[in-house]
CSV table of C-alpha atoms in Angstrom, one decimal:
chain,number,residue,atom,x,y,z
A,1,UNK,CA,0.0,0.0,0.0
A,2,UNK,CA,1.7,3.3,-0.8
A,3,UNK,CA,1.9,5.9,1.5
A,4,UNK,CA,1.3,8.9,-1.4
A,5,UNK,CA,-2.4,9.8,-1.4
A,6,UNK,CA,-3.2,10.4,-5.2
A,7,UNK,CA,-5.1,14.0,-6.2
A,8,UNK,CA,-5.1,16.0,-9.2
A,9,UNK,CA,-3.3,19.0,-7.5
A,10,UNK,CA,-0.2,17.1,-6.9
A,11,UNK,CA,0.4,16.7,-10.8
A,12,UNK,CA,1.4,20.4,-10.7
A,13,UNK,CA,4.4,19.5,-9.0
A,14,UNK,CA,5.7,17.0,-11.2
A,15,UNK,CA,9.3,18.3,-12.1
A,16,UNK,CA,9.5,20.0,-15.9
A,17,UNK,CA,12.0,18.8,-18.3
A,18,UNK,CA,14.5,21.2,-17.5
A,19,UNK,CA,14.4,20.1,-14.1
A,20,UNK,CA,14.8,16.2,-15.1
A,21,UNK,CA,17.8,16.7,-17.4
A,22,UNK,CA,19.3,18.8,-14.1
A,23,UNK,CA,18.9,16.0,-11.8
A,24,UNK,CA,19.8,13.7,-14.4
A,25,UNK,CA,23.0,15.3,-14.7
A,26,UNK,CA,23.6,15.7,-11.3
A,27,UNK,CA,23.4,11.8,-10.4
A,28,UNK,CA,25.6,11.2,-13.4
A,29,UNK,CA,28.5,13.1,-11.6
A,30,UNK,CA,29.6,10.1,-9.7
A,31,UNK,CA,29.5,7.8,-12.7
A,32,UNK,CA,31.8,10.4,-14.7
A,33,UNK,CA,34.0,10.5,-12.1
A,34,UNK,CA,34.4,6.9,-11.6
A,35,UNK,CA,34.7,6.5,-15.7
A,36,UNK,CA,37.3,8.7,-15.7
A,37,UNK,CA,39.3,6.4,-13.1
A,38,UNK,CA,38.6,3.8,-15.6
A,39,UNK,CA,39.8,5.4,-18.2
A,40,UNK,CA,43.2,6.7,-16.9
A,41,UNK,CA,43.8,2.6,-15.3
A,42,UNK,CA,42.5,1.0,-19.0
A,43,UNK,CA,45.0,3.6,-20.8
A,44,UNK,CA,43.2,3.4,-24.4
A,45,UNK,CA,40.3,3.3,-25.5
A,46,UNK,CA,38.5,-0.1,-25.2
A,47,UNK,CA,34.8,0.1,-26.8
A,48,UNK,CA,34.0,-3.1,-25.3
A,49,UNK,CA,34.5,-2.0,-21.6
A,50,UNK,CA,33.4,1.7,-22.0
A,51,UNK,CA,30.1,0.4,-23.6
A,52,UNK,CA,29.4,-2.4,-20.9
A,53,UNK,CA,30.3,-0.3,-18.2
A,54,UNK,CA,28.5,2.6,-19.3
A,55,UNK,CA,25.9,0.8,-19.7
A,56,UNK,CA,25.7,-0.9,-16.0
A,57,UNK,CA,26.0,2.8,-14.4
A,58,UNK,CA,22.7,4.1,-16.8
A,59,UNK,CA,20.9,1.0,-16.1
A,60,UNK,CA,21.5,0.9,-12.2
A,61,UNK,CA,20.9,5.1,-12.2
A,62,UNK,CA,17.8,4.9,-13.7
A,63,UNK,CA,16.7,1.7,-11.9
A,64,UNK,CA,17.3,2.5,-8.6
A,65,UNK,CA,14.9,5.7,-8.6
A,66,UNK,CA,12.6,3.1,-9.9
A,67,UNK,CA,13.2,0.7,-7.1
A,68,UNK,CA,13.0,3.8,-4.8
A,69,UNK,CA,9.6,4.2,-5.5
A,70,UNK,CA,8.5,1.4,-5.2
A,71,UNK,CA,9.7,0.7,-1.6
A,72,UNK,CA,8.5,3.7,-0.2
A,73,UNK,CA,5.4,2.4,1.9
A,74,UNK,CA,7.4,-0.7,2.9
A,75,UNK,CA,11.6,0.6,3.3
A,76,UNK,CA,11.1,4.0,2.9
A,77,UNK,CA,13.0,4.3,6.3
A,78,UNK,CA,15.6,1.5,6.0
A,79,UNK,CA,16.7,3.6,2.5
A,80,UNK,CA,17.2,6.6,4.2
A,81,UNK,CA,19.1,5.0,7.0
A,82,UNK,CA,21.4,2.2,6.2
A,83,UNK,CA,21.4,2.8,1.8
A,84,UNK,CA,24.1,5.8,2.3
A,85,UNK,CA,26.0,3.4,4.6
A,86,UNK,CA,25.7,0.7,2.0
A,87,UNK,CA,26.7,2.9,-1.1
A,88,UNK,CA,30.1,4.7,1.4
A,89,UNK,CA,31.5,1.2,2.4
A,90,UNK,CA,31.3,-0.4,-1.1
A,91,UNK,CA,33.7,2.7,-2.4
A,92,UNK,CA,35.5,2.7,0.9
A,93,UNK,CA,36.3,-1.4,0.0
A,94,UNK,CA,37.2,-1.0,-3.6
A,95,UNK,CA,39.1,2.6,-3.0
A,96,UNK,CA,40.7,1.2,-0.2
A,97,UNK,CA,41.9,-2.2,-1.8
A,98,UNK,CA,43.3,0.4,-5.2
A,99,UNK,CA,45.1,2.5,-2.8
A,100,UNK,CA,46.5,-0.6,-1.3
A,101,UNK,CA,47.7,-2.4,-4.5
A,102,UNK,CA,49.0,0.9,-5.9
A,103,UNK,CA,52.1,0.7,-3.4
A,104,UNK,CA,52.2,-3.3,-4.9
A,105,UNK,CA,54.5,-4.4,-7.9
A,106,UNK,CA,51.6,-4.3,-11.0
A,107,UNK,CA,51.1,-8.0,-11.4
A,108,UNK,CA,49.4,-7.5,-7.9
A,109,UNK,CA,47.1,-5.4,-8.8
A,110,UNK,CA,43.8,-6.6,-9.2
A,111,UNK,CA,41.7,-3.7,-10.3
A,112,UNK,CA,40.1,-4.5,-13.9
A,113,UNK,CA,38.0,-2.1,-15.2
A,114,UNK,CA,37.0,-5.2,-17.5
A,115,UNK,CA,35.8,-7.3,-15.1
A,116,UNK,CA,32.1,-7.7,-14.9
A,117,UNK,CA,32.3,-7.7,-11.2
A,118,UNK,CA,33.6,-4.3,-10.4
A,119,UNK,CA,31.5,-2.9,-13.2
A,120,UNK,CA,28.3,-4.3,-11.4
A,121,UNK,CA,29.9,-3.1,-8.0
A,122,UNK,CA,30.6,0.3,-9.3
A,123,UNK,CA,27.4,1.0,-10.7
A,124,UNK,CA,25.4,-0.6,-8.0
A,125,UNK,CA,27.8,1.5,-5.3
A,126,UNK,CA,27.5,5.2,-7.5
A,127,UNK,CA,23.7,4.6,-7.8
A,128,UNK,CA,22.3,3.6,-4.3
A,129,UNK,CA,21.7,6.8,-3.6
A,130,UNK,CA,19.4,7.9,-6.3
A,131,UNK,CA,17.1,5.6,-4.3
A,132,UNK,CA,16.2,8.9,-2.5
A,133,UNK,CA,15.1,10.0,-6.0
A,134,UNK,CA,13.0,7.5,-6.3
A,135,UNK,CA,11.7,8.5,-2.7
A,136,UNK,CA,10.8,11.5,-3.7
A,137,UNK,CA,9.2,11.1,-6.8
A,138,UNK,CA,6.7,9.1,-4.5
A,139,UNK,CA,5.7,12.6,-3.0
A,140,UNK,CA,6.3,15.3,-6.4
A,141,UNK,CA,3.1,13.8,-8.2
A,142,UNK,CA,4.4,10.8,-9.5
A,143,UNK,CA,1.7,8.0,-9.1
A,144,UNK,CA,1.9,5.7,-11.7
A,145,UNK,CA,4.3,3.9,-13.3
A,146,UNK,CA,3.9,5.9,-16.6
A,147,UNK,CA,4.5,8.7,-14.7
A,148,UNK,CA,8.5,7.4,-14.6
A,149,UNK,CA,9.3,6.6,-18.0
A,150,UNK,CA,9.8,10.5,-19.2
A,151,UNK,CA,13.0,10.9,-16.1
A,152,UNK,CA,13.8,7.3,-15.6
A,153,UNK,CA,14.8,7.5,-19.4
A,154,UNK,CA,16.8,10.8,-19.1
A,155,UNK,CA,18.8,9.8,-15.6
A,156,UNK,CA,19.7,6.6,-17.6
A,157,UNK,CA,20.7,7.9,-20.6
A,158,UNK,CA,22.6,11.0,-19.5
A,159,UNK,CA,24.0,9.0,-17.0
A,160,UNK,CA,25.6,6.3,-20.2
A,161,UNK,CA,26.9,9.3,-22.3
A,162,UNK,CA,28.5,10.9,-19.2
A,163,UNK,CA,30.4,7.7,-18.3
A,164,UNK,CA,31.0,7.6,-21.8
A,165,UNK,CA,32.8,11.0,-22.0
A,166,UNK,CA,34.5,10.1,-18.3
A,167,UNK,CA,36.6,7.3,-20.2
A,168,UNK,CA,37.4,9.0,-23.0
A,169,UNK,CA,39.1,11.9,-20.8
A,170,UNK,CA,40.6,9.5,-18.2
A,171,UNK,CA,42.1,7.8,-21.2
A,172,UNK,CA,43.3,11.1,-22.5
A,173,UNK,CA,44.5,12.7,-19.1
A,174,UNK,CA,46.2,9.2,-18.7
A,175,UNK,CA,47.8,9.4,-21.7
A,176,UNK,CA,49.4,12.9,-20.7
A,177,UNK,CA,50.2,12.0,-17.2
A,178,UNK,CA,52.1,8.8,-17.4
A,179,UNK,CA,54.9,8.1,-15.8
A,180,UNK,CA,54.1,10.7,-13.4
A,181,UNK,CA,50.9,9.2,-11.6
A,182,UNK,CA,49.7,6.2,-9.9
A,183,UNK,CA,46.4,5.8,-11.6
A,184,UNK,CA,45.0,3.3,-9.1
A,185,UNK,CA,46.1,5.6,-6.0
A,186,UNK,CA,44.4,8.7,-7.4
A,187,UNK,CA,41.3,6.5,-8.3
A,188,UNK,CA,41.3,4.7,-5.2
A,189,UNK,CA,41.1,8.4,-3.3
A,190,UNK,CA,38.7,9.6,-5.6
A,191,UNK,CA,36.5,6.7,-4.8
A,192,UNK,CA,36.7,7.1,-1.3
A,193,UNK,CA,35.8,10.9,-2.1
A,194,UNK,CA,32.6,9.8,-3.9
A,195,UNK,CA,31.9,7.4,-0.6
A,196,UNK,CA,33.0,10.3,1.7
A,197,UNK,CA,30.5,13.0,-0.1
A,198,UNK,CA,27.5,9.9,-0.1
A,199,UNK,CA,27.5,9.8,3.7
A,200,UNK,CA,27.9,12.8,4.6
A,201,UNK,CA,25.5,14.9,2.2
């Protein structure tokens, strides 16, 4: 049973495109930040791996709104509690073990952007907290699943160019920097950054 009462006044506030593509943009950040990481560890450009993880961070952005929504009668409360704790140690375990193996000889590190594993790990840790969206969409005149489709669609595909256009400049900036950075200890801080910024704000 949801929680949201339906009426025709709350329509009004349903967000305007504008709006979307804003928010859209904004839960992308994380996934451009963490593409660029990729990038600058991967070193070229590998279509393969861009695509697939691109794809896994605009799938997971757009799906965890979705799944946001959904729970808010039921685990509306657990979200808001525990799903920033979630999303900040996931980051704080992969950041942690790149900052780790980038003092390691290379054949020790085990960071691979082209493993489906971390892909699904990344996405699923950048994303959790666009549950909150989702949360929120419950309460902005959003009452049906039709309703969703319209800024569902836009978070996931702004959210698939941007980690698109994160590769291609971690590749790039990688290209210019090496020999003068450790990719994986500058990713591995900038992923507990992104954890950091989840649990606090």
């Amino acid at each position: 049973m949801r929680i949201f009462a339906p009426s025709k006044v709350s329509l009004l506030y349903q967000m305007s495109l504008f709006d979307i593509i804003l928010l859209a943009v904004a839960l992308a950040m994380d996934c451009f930040t963490v593409s660029i990481v990729s990038g600058v560890i991967m070193g070229r450009n590998m279509w393969r791996t861009i695509l697939q993880m691109s794809f896994f961070f605009g799938l997971f952005q757009a799906a965890m709104p979705f799944a946001g929504w959904l729970a808010t009668a039921h685990f509306v409360q657990y979200i808001e509690t525990f799903g920033h704790w979630v999303a900040f140690l996931m980051l704080a375990f992969i950041g942690g073990k790149m900052i780790w193996e980038s003092f390691r000889p290379s054949e020790h590190h085990a960071f691979n952007p082209h493993s489906l594993t971390t892909q699904l790990l990344l996405a699923v840790a950048t994303s959790i907290d666009a549950m909150a969206v989702g949360i929120s969409f419950s309460f902005t005149g959003y009452e049906k699943v039709s309703d969703l489709w319209v800024p569902l669609t836009w978070i996931g595909v702004v959210s698939l160019l941007f980690g698109v256009a994160g590769h291609l400049l971690g590749v790039r900036f990688g290209r210019i920097a090496e020999g003068y950075i450790k990719p994986e200890l500058i990713g591995g801080v900038i992923l507990l950054c992104i954890g950091v910024k989840i649990l606090v704000f």
